[in-house]
């Protein structure tokens, strides 16, 4: 029986198609559906491409003006749509491309010949448009020894380097030169090489990939090569017409289809227990979490079960739900529950007829604020140096964080990081304040959120409780405190694929929520993984943002330290623009000037998605009033609203709302004259880091300073 031909889409095909006029795109989709149904049809006129480096490439006519480039090997049963463009441009693209199988990894790779790289710039995807001019230059000779001189050819191949590019890789002497050839290399090869350059061994890189390296590879077996995770980071195997149309309509959101091999392994591999994925801003943590949820819903969730997808804030849950709608069909979406943890606790406790209302911010609740003030009345004023600020921080960072409910536990409590030393006598003296606060809240049927979390956890210990969840996926894990992590552990029993965390200590914006997973009953020992490549932000913006965190220790969410040396951005561009102005009134004109300069720089080639991110609501409201008066179309991003995909609208956002979003251009306004409009526990440097790394290509920072 003759097998049905296997049709695949290359990432370059979708990238090239996204640049074609919409009217023509619809014709290409219609043609592709017919092609997918029967690529051997006599109606498809395959033409050989003269002077083409790869004899397996063919041209096909889509209409009078447009041509597709197809990989159609004589051996095997696969047909790969590689590229689409005007007749001459399509042929020019194909002339020096070669499709080959890596003889060690067995992956299918698209190679641009060395001859082309010497004569013309490398084509880049949309995230790489801002590449510096110097990165387009060929690798120059240097007096320095080659960076990979100690690696054998087999080592280079095992990292993913194509055979044809081994010579070029061996010429590399600096990390900068490696960056210059990044677009020539498969993504796994570039990642492996820069990790080795950063100090890892080849063995460590291979082990972290968790891949089976075949003993023998048939370099002519293109069908088998297409099935590897590395290949599927570049090629999408089409199952049916519906999948084909969905892929083509998603051409501007490649994360829906293509994942980096490391991302894919984390997303679709079964795990024996909790796993934690670390990654800096823009490394695709949330994308991995989204795909993980879909994988679990499709493969490990019974009809009566659901995957719980949770995060810390309400606005992020809204954004996640919108992205999941793009990623999976309605039948799978029904098996995924998206809700932030505060809302989950509130709903759960109401079902249990919980008699207390939950206080999420005591300052915004007059009754809770009065309860705190009554507790302050009884504090021992004879103890020097313990003001109200001390008591509040002790309550949040020690009492609530550690779930302390009695004096005996408080006497044993560790107070790491607290500046004030408290002996046994002082602890006995100040404990009545915290006890009184709880009493006053209880009299009014109130509980702070950490106490409510702990109560929910106790209720879940009931033997009668049976979880409805097959798995839990947790985004922005760094923002969850001790009680939140303990609650997540209580919701679902330990087991296969139970908990999946993604997070980044650089983006921790709440000091009081710093927690250690191992101390919360979540054992990730040996199951911690990292994402290194930043797909969003240029390396220049990333480095500047990291500089703001200089001197701050970044933890790995489990008591260890997260180092930055191995994080890397794939794109380059200008350094962030730094401006200072004396007052808020002058800020709008400065913003307008920056935007005008950027518009001149991009020569009007595209309409960038731009956001002005400010440290205070006061600034946002003032800017909105000014811009509306000048006739500029702008909108304020609300915590409970989605960001509509309208590039022409100037967005205004607080630092908190911008978290989890991304834009082409970002202007961050920081008022250093007065505190932020947020709780005292917020980490201002981390907020600035988060804000700047929302930018894909251009960023500016404006500091408001009074004279």
XYZ file of C-alpha atoms in Angstrom:
707
model
C 0.000 0.000 0.000
C 1.343 3.338 -1.016
C 1.671 5.778 1.902
C 0.126 9.215 1.724
C 2.789 11.829 0.995
C 4.018 13.823 3.996
C 3.680 17.610 3.540
C 5.477 20.123 5.734
C 5.790 23.905 5.989
C 9.154 25.533 6.608
C 9.337 28.518 8.921
C 10.803 30.551 6.033
C 7.672 29.805 4.003
C 5.429 31.409 6.620
C 7.815 34.338 7.110
C 7.934 35.029 3.366
C 4.178 34.644 3.067
C 3.546 37.155 5.857
C 5.239 39.835 3.704
C 2.964 39.229 0.729
C -0.197 41.346 0.140
C -3.305 39.936 1.815
C -5.102 39.367 -1.491
C -2.260 37.197 -2.734
C -2.023 35.355 0.605
C -5.559 34.047 0.174
C -4.591 32.659 -3.253
C -1.526 30.979 -1.766
C -3.601 29.383 0.988
C -6.106 28.077 -1.577
C -3.284 26.643 -3.681
C -1.585 25.129 -0.610
C -4.748 23.287 0.413
C -4.892 21.657 -3.020
C -1.184 20.903 -2.833
C -1.506 19.331 0.616
C -4.321 17.054 -0.506
C -2.261 15.625 -3.361
C 1.297 16.926 -3.951
C 1.785 14.274 -6.669
C -1.054 15.611 -8.800
C -0.262 16.113 -12.466
C -1.688 19.618 -12.100
C 1.342 20.631 -10.053
C 4.071 21.514 -12.472
C 7.401 20.923 -10.746
C 10.272 22.699 -12.486
C 13.961 22.208 -11.882
C 15.911 25.302 -10.876
C 18.971 25.835 -13.035
C 22.263 26.568 -11.289
C 20.706 25.542 -7.969
C 23.013 24.140 -5.301
C 20.419 21.596 -4.105
C 19.105 19.366 -6.871
C 16.132 18.400 -4.680
C 14.636 21.887 -4.875
C 11.801 22.575 -7.303
C 9.820 25.583 -8.372
C 6.017 25.505 -8.585
C 3.728 28.046 -10.165
C 1.094 29.489 -7.833
C -0.154 32.143 -10.293
C 1.229 34.360 -13.032
C 3.572 36.283 -10.736
C 4.186 34.137 -7.675
C 6.324 31.038 -7.272
C 6.761 28.527 -4.469
C 9.991 26.677 -3.704
C 9.518 23.001 -2.824
C 11.913 20.477 -1.345
C 11.123 17.244 -3.203
C 13.839 14.606 -2.767
C 13.974 11.616 -5.074
C 14.212 9.323 -2.052
C 11.411 9.384 0.495
C 7.854 10.581 0.509
C 8.046 14.156 1.748
C 7.226 17.523 0.222
C 8.303 20.681 2.033
C 7.025 24.155 1.194
C 10.158 26.232 1.716
C 9.563 29.715 0.352
C 7.181 31.883 -1.683
C 7.890 35.119 -3.543
C 7.859 36.828 -6.918
C 9.285 34.681 -9.689
C 12.851 36.088 -9.773
C 13.119 36.603 -6.005
C 11.983 33.043 -5.306
C 14.596 31.635 -7.682
C 17.251 33.891 -6.155
C 16.395 32.607 -2.662
C 16.600 28.984 -3.765
C 19.820 29.276 -5.739
C 22.176 28.950 -2.783
C 20.005 27.046 -0.307
C 20.624 23.450 0.601
C 18.523 21.032 2.665
C 20.575 18.385 4.436
C 20.486 15.953 7.345
C 22.968 16.483 10.164
C 25.034 13.247 10.223
C 25.188 13.177 14.056
C 21.902 14.645 15.342
C 19.791 13.392 12.432
C 17.939 16.725 12.135
C 16.818 18.364 8.891
C 18.576 21.682 8.293
C 18.274 24.549 5.811
C 21.718 25.872 4.909
C 22.654 29.088 3.151
C 25.873 28.501 1.248
C 29.051 30.289 2.253
C 29.289 31.911 -1.148
C 26.072 33.839 -0.614
C 27.023 34.970 2.863
C 30.038 36.736 1.376
C 28.083 38.695 -1.163
C 24.749 39.588 0.360
C 23.213 40.154 3.807
C 21.534 37.225 5.484
C 17.757 37.334 5.402
C 16.312 37.844 8.854
C 12.959 37.299 10.445
C 10.862 40.088 11.871
C 12.481 39.946 15.311
C 15.917 40.549 13.752
C 15.271 43.648 11.631
C 17.155 45.975 13.977
C 20.416 44.049 13.611
C 23.485 46.274 13.726
C 25.367 46.911 10.536
C 28.426 45.231 11.914
C 26.589 41.943 12.369
C 26.024 41.821 8.600
C 29.774 41.759 7.922
C 31.654 38.559 7.280
C 33.812 37.021 9.984
C 37.186 38.751 10.051
C 40.539 37.184 10.733
C 41.979 37.816 14.185
C 45.136 37.222 16.113
C 43.111 35.490 18.805
C 42.982 31.683 18.751
C 39.800 30.124 17.373
C 37.052 29.951 19.972
C 36.232 26.304 19.277
C 39.708 24.975 18.454
C 39.477 22.224 21.075
C 36.224 20.834 19.671
C 36.306 17.990 17.174
C 34.163 17.963 14.051
C 31.980 15.383 15.769
C 31.538 17.780 18.719
C 30.463 20.597 16.410
C 28.048 18.339 14.565
C 26.554 17.042 17.818
C 25.828 20.635 18.858
C 23.811 21.019 15.634
C 26.388 22.677 13.368
C 25.745 21.744 9.707
C 28.627 19.985 7.978
C 28.870 22.782 5.432
C 29.423 25.401 8.144
C 32.074 23.647 10.245
C 34.880 25.535 8.484
C 33.180 28.879 9.106
C 32.579 28.054 12.783
C 36.238 27.148 13.192
C 37.176 30.664 12.030
C 35.294 32.249 14.938
C 37.573 33.822 17.556
C 35.196 35.958 19.637
C 31.625 35.892 20.841
C 30.929 38.884 18.601
C 32.077 36.932 15.558
C 29.805 34.089 16.619
C 26.922 36.557 16.718
C 27.822 37.650 13.182
C 27.097 34.178 11.814
C 24.123 33.452 14.085
C 21.582 33.710 11.256
C 23.540 31.152 9.195
C 23.254 28.555 11.956
C 20.323 26.437 13.112
C 19.071 27.760 16.427
C 20.226 24.713 18.396
C 23.730 25.062 16.936
C 24.030 28.723 17.890
C 22.750 28.028 21.405
C 25.126 25.118 21.880
C 28.115 27.094 20.634
C 27.542 30.135 22.815
C 26.982 27.904 25.869
C 30.328 26.226 25.173
C 31.889 29.665 24.741
C 30.393 30.624 28.132
C 32.123 27.677 29.811
C 29.884 24.635 29.419
C 31.262 21.395 28.025
C 29.783 19.726 24.961
C 28.669 16.875 27.205
C 26.811 19.280 29.515
C 25.029 20.926 26.589
C 23.979 17.597 25.096
C 22.815 16.290 28.494
C 20.680 19.395 29.106
C 18.898 18.829 25.796
C 17.574 15.472 26.971
C 17.749 14.029 23.465
C 18.572 10.585 22.205
C 21.563 10.787 19.888
C 21.189 8.079 17.223
C 24.124 5.697 16.775
C 23.796 5.846 13.011
C 22.164 8.450 10.804
C 21.024 7.919 7.226
C 21.621 11.351 5.685
C 19.287 10.416 2.818
C 16.348 9.566 5.092
C 14.608 12.930 5.027
C 11.341 11.456 6.300
C 12.919 10.323 9.573
C 14.930 13.537 9.914
C 11.732 15.572 9.770
C 10.462 13.889 12.944
C 13.227 15.142 15.282
C 12.482 17.959 17.794
C 15.249 20.044 16.208
C 13.652 19.706 12.769
C 10.235 20.611 14.101
C 11.601 23.908 15.376
C 11.885 24.808 11.665
C 9.307 22.610 9.923
C 5.616 22.040 10.616
C 4.226 18.685 9.496
C 0.746 19.237 8.053
C -1.852 16.699 9.203
C -4.890 17.994 7.323
C -6.405 21.014 5.572
C -7.591 22.524 8.852
C -4.087 22.382 10.363
C -2.603 23.883 7.197
C -4.990 26.844 7.141
C -4.476 27.454 10.874
C -0.703 27.483 10.431
C -0.834 29.915 7.550
C -3.183 32.253 9.335
C -0.787 32.222 12.279
C 2.186 33.255 10.208
C 2.787 36.397 12.240
C 2.727 34.477 15.518
C 5.286 31.760 14.982
C 5.219 30.695 18.619
C 1.907 29.060 17.848
C 3.630 26.653 15.495
C 7.378 26.607 16.011
C 9.200 26.105 19.275
C 12.909 26.037 19.935
C 13.930 22.393 20.547
C 14.520 23.090 24.251
C 11.133 24.778 24.531
C 9.417 21.877 22.793
C 11.060 19.264 25.029
C 9.939 21.096 28.148
C 6.423 21.521 26.788
C 5.610 18.026 25.506
C 7.712 15.619 27.570
C 6.267 13.646 30.486
C 7.799 14.529 33.854
C 7.944 12.482 37.039
C 7.049 15.207 39.491
C 7.336 19.007 39.636
C 9.543 20.844 37.160
C 10.750 24.457 37.228
C 11.767 26.343 34.089
C 13.868 29.487 34.563
C 14.475 32.052 31.862
C 15.135 35.760 31.515
C 12.650 38.148 29.921
C 11.787 37.204 26.332
C 13.050 33.602 26.503
C 9.586 32.189 25.843
C 8.648 30.909 29.316
C 4.978 31.727 28.925
C 4.935 30.216 25.429
C 6.316 26.977 26.880
C 3.702 27.094 29.645
C 0.912 27.576 27.073
C 2.051 24.625 24.991
C 2.513 22.575 28.150
C -1.095 23.196 29.161
C -2.338 22.147 25.713
C -0.165 19.013 25.759
C -1.464 18.011 29.198
C -5.077 18.725 28.268
C -4.797 16.618 25.125
C -2.810 13.690 26.488
C -3.203 13.429 30.269
C -6.597 14.851 31.194
C -9.712 12.727 31.516
C -13.155 14.032 30.631
C -14.005 14.854 34.248
C -10.649 16.602 34.825
C -9.016 19.898 33.900
C -5.567 21.428 33.673
C -5.323 24.396 36.036
C -3.347 27.273 34.480
C -2.707 29.907 37.116
C -0.632 33.010 37.610
C -0.276 35.695 40.251
C -2.250 38.599 38.814
C -5.647 38.922 37.189
C -4.413 40.787 34.112
C -1.895 38.084 33.247
C -4.618 35.447 33.496
C -6.679 37.448 30.983
C -3.731 37.665 28.566
C -3.036 33.933 28.926
C -6.637 33.015 28.172
C -6.532 35.092 24.997
C -3.319 33.386 23.836
C -4.662 29.921 24.612
C -7.653 30.686 22.391
C -5.178 31.233 19.547
C -3.286 28.047 20.331
C -5.839 25.310 20.783
C -9.299 24.338 19.540
C -12.406 24.890 21.714
C -12.647 21.230 22.754
C -9.208 21.410 24.367
C -9.717 24.895 25.764
C -12.668 23.527 27.764
C -10.232 21.237 29.556
C -8.023 24.141 30.711
C -9.083 26.396 33.574
C -7.342 29.799 33.544
C -7.565 31.775 36.769
C -5.194 33.747 38.999
C -4.619 32.139 42.384
C -6.314 34.859 44.462
C -9.508 34.355 42.484
C -9.214 30.569 42.808
C -8.881 30.813 46.601
C -11.798 33.218 46.824
C -14.028 30.879 44.808
C -12.913 27.760 46.680
C -13.487 29.251 50.128
C -16.933 30.553 49.181
C -17.905 27.001 48.166
C -16.715 25.842 51.602
C -18.962 28.524 53.202
C -15.931 30.337 54.574
C -17.179 32.923 57.045
C -14.422 35.475 56.468
C -13.976 38.012 53.698
C -10.481 38.078 52.194
C -8.334 41.206 52.439
C -5.901 41.499 49.532
C -4.631 44.965 50.499
C -5.268 46.147 54.050
C -4.615 49.796 53.125
C -7.598 49.772 50.757
C -9.988 48.294 53.358
C -11.029 50.799 56.069
C -12.006 48.035 58.520
C -8.696 46.206 58.099
C -6.769 49.467 58.387
C -8.629 50.270 61.623
C -7.802 46.777 62.930
C -4.119 47.390 62.268
C -4.238 50.751 63.997
C -5.862 49.182 67.071
C -3.091 46.585 67.167
C -0.487 49.351 67.001
C -1.960 50.951 70.097
C -0.843 48.064 72.326
C 2.767 47.842 71.073
C 5.525 48.218 73.653
C 6.967 51.668 72.965
C 9.818 51.077 75.385
C 11.547 48.907 72.780
C 13.755 51.260 70.800
C 13.985 51.229 67.004
C 10.797 49.277 66.305
C 8.441 51.658 64.505
C 5.212 50.869 62.672
C 7.111 50.117 59.444
C 9.096 47.432 61.291
C 5.914 45.789 62.587
C 4.287 45.738 59.157
C 7.366 44.243 57.490
C 7.713 41.677 60.288
C 4.058 40.733 59.824
C 4.347 40.324 56.040
C 7.849 38.911 55.678
C 7.999 36.647 58.737
C 4.593 36.014 60.334
C 2.548 35.663 57.148
C 5.274 34.257 54.955
C 6.036 31.416 57.373
C 2.425 30.840 58.373
C 3.090 31.614 62.065
C -0.026 31.491 64.238
C 1.300 31.261 67.833
C 4.081 32.596 70.026
C 5.920 29.294 70.220
C 6.331 29.181 66.432
C 7.414 32.815 66.360
C 10.155 32.168 68.918
C 11.577 29.496 66.579
C 11.143 31.486 63.365
C 14.136 32.243 61.125
C 14.440 35.924 60.284
C 16.951 35.836 57.425
C 17.247 39.215 55.732
C 15.689 41.216 58.583
C 17.967 44.010 59.806
C 16.630 44.204 63.374
C 17.868 41.390 65.619
C 15.259 40.118 68.061
C 16.125 38.066 71.103
C 13.589 35.856 72.875
C 12.523 38.668 75.240
C 11.770 41.094 72.422
C 9.824 38.514 70.449
C 7.644 37.819 73.480
C 7.093 41.556 73.872
C 5.993 42.262 70.311
C 3.964 39.107 69.605
C 0.754 40.505 71.241
C 0.581 43.127 68.462
C 0.288 40.493 65.738
C -2.124 38.408 67.755
C -4.301 41.463 68.401
C -4.368 42.303 64.700
C -5.681 38.843 63.888
C -8.266 39.108 66.684
C -9.503 42.466 65.393
C -9.765 41.108 61.839
C -11.620 38.027 63.040
C -14.124 40.118 64.994
C -15.008 41.726 61.688
C -14.969 38.407 59.783
C -11.858 39.351 57.843
C -8.674 37.486 56.945
C -5.599 38.656 55.106
C -4.884 36.724 51.936
C -1.951 34.661 53.298
C -4.084 33.460 56.213
C -6.860 32.625 53.755
C -4.369 30.665 51.628
C -3.323 28.693 54.703
C -6.948 28.022 55.667
C -7.656 26.795 52.147
C -4.652 24.494 52.373
C -5.983 23.008 55.640
C -9.378 22.377 54.052
C -7.702 20.572 51.159
C -6.159 18.081 53.594
C -9.614 16.623 54.186
C -9.514 12.942 53.063
C -12.851 13.519 51.345
C -11.355 16.127 49.032
C -10.596 14.845 45.544
C -8.860 17.171 43.138
C -10.471 17.881 39.783
C -7.122 18.730 38.226
C -4.816 16.442 36.285
C -1.988 18.984 36.371
C -1.222 22.577 37.311
C 0.773 25.003 35.146
C 2.069 28.099 36.956
C 3.271 31.210 35.127
C 5.309 34.021 36.776
C 6.214 31.664 39.623
C 8.631 34.178 41.159
C 5.692 36.308 42.356
C 4.146 33.559 44.500
C 4.872 33.652 48.219
C 5.340 30.726 50.587
C 1.647 30.274 51.321
C 0.777 30.392 47.635
C 3.298 27.671 46.802
C 2.142 25.519 49.721
C -1.438 25.892 48.507
C -0.529 24.816 44.969
C 1.172 21.762 46.419
C -1.997 20.986 48.417
C -4.351 21.311 45.423
C -2.863 18.357 43.582
C -1.121 15.264 44.963
C 2.459 14.455 44.053
C 2.744 12.452 40.869
C 3.522 12.405 37.182
C 3.136 15.788 35.436
C 1.708 17.354 38.609
C 3.278 20.841 38.794
C 4.946 22.853 36.046
C 6.498 26.199 37.066
C 7.976 28.909 34.847
C 9.531 32.031 36.308
C 12.356 34.547 36.453
C 13.864 36.009 39.616
C 14.836 39.152 37.656
C 11.119 39.923 37.336
C 10.216 39.508 40.994
C 8.378 42.733 41.815
C 7.182 41.835 45.323
C 9.919 41.542 47.957
C 7.647 39.970 50.516
C 6.775 37.061 48.218
C 10.274 35.621 47.951
C 9.928 31.915 48.692
C 11.914 28.698 48.423
C 10.128 25.854 46.655
C 11.894 23.136 48.600
C 10.620 24.656 51.860
C 7.057 24.606 50.548
C 6.871 20.876 49.915
C 7.811 21.206 46.229
C 10.844 19.081 45.410
C 12.428 20.173 42.124
C 15.878 18.804 42.891
C 17.238 17.490 39.596
C 14.189 18.831 37.770
C 15.178 22.453 37.289
C 15.752 23.581 33.687
C 16.653 26.857 31.953
C 15.889 28.745 28.761
C 18.785 30.906 27.597
C 17.865 32.561 24.303
C 15.906 35.810 24.307
C 13.661 35.970 21.236
C 12.087 39.351 21.967
C 14.514 41.986 23.180
C 17.738 43.095 21.536
C 20.948 42.259 23.367
C 21.603 45.967 23.859
C 18.289 46.537 25.654
C 18.683 43.319 27.636
C 22.167 44.260 28.837
C 21.105 47.760 29.853
C 18.105 46.406 31.759
C 20.327 43.876 33.532
C 22.670 46.703 34.501
C 19.861 48.270 36.517
C 19.855 45.123 38.670
C 23.611 45.269 39.320
C 24.380 44.392 42.925
C 21.051 42.637 43.446
C 21.178 38.898 44.050
C 18.855 37.045 41.701
C 17.628 33.750 43.104
C 16.543 30.630 41.251
C 13.255 30.267 43.209
C 14.670 27.374 45.230
C 17.302 28.943 47.457
C 20.070 29.067 44.850
C 21.489 31.846 42.669
C 20.581 32.431 39.028
C 23.554 33.611 36.970
C 23.234 35.823 33.867
C 26.325 34.817 31.907
C 24.529 32.308 29.730
C 21.515 34.423 28.799
C 21.670 35.823 25.269
C 19.481 37.784 22.843
C 19.277 36.754 19.207
C 18.765 40.260 17.832
C 20.755 43.484 18.017
C 19.921 47.164 17.796
C 20.604 50.556 19.337
C 21.238 50.944 23.041
C 18.307 52.376 25.008
C 18.009 56.122 24.758
C 18.402 57.821 28.152
C 16.821 61.238 28.737
C 16.250 63.449 31.774
C 13.756 66.241 32.188
C 12.806 68.472 35.056
C 9.074 67.924 35.311
C 6.064 66.040 34.011
C 4.870 68.984 31.892
C 7.890 68.695 29.619
C 7.595 64.920 29.210
C 4.987 64.854 26.356
C 7.168 66.950 24.040
C 10.181 64.770 24.815
C 8.130 61.637 24.109
C 6.951 63.130 20.808
C 10.553 63.908 19.820
C 11.712 60.361 20.594
C 8.848 58.880 18.578
C 9.604 61.205 15.658
C 13.279 60.226 15.705
C 12.355 56.556 15.708
C 9.909 57.069 12.840
C 12.653 58.750 10.825
C 14.974 55.862 11.592
C 12.594 53.171 10.345
C 11.748 55.325 7.281
C 8.056 54.604 7.657
C 8.514 50.985 6.613
C 6.130 49.690 9.250
C 3.742 50.848 11.951
C 5.371 49.925 15.252
C 3.433 48.883 18.299
C 4.451 51.458 20.897
C 3.836 51.750 24.633
C 4.697 54.447 27.162
C 5.182 52.772 30.534
C 5.174 54.900 33.663
C 5.890 54.350 37.335
C 2.729 56.114 38.492
C -0.908 56.427 37.524
C -0.486 60.175 37.929
C 1.916 60.226 34.982
C -0.326 58.007 32.834
C -3.381 60.198 33.416
C -1.454 63.397 32.706
C -0.021 62.039 29.456
C -3.423 60.788 28.315
C -4.968 64.210 28.845
C -2.158 65.926 26.933
C -2.114 63.505 23.991
C -5.886 63.565 23.596
C -5.773 67.367 23.441
C -3.228 67.165 20.617
C -5.390 64.690 18.696
C -3.118 61.679 19.205
C -4.985 58.367 19.355
C -3.992 56.701 22.630
C -5.384 54.213 25.118
C -4.640 53.268 28.728
C -4.108 49.544 29.272
C -6.351 48.464 32.143
C -5.703 45.555 34.509
C -8.867 43.757 33.476
C -8.743 44.450 29.728
C -6.913 42.912 26.809
C -4.464 44.836 24.690
C -6.100 45.098 21.280
C -3.867 44.414 18.297
C -3.907 47.941 16.829
C -0.353 49.179 16.198
C -1.438 52.703 15.275
C -2.711 53.412 18.812
C -0.201 54.718 21.356
C -0.501 52.620 24.508
C -0.089 53.971 28.025
C 0.519 51.540 30.858
C 1.676 51.201 34.425
C 4.697 49.022 35.040
C 2.538 46.330 36.626
C 0.068 46.122 33.727
C 2.828 45.946 31.128
C 4.223 42.783 32.664
C 3.744 39.837 30.315
C 3.129 42.053 27.266
C 5.463 43.031 24.439
C 5.764 45.956 22.022
C 8.034 47.080 19.185
C 8.968 50.295 21.004
C 8.865 51.193 24.680
C 9.366 54.488 26.493
C 9.702 54.123 30.261
C 9.056 57.163 32.460
C 10.414 57.060 35.964
C 9.599 59.728 38.528
C 12.342 59.663 41.137
C 10.898 62.520 43.172
C 8.130 60.633 45.019
C 7.427 56.940 45.810
C 5.602 54.644 43.427
C 1.808 54.337 43.549
C 2.206 50.816 44.849
C 2.848 48.944 48.075
C 6.157 49.359 49.886
C 7.226 45.832 49.066
C 7.586 46.567 45.352
C 11.043 46.309 43.839
C 11.549 49.429 41.714
C 14.708 48.214 39.855
C 12.940 44.973 38.971
C 9.953 46.943 37.685
C 12.230 49.009 35.443
C 13.853 45.792 34.183
C 10.420 44.337 33.406
C 9.321 47.525 31.621
C 12.389 47.907 29.401
C 12.356 44.258 28.371
C 8.849 44.606 26.956
C 10.545 46.203 23.919
C 11.421 44.204 20.826
C 13.690 46.694 19.070
C 13.746 50.217 20.571
C 13.630 51.518 24.136
C 14.032 54.813 25.935
C 14.127 55.757 29.609
C 13.020 59.209 30.746
C 13.829 60.253 34.313
C 11.746 63.035 35.852
C 13.889 64.997 38.281
C 12.905 68.187 40.102
C 15.443 71.031 39.987
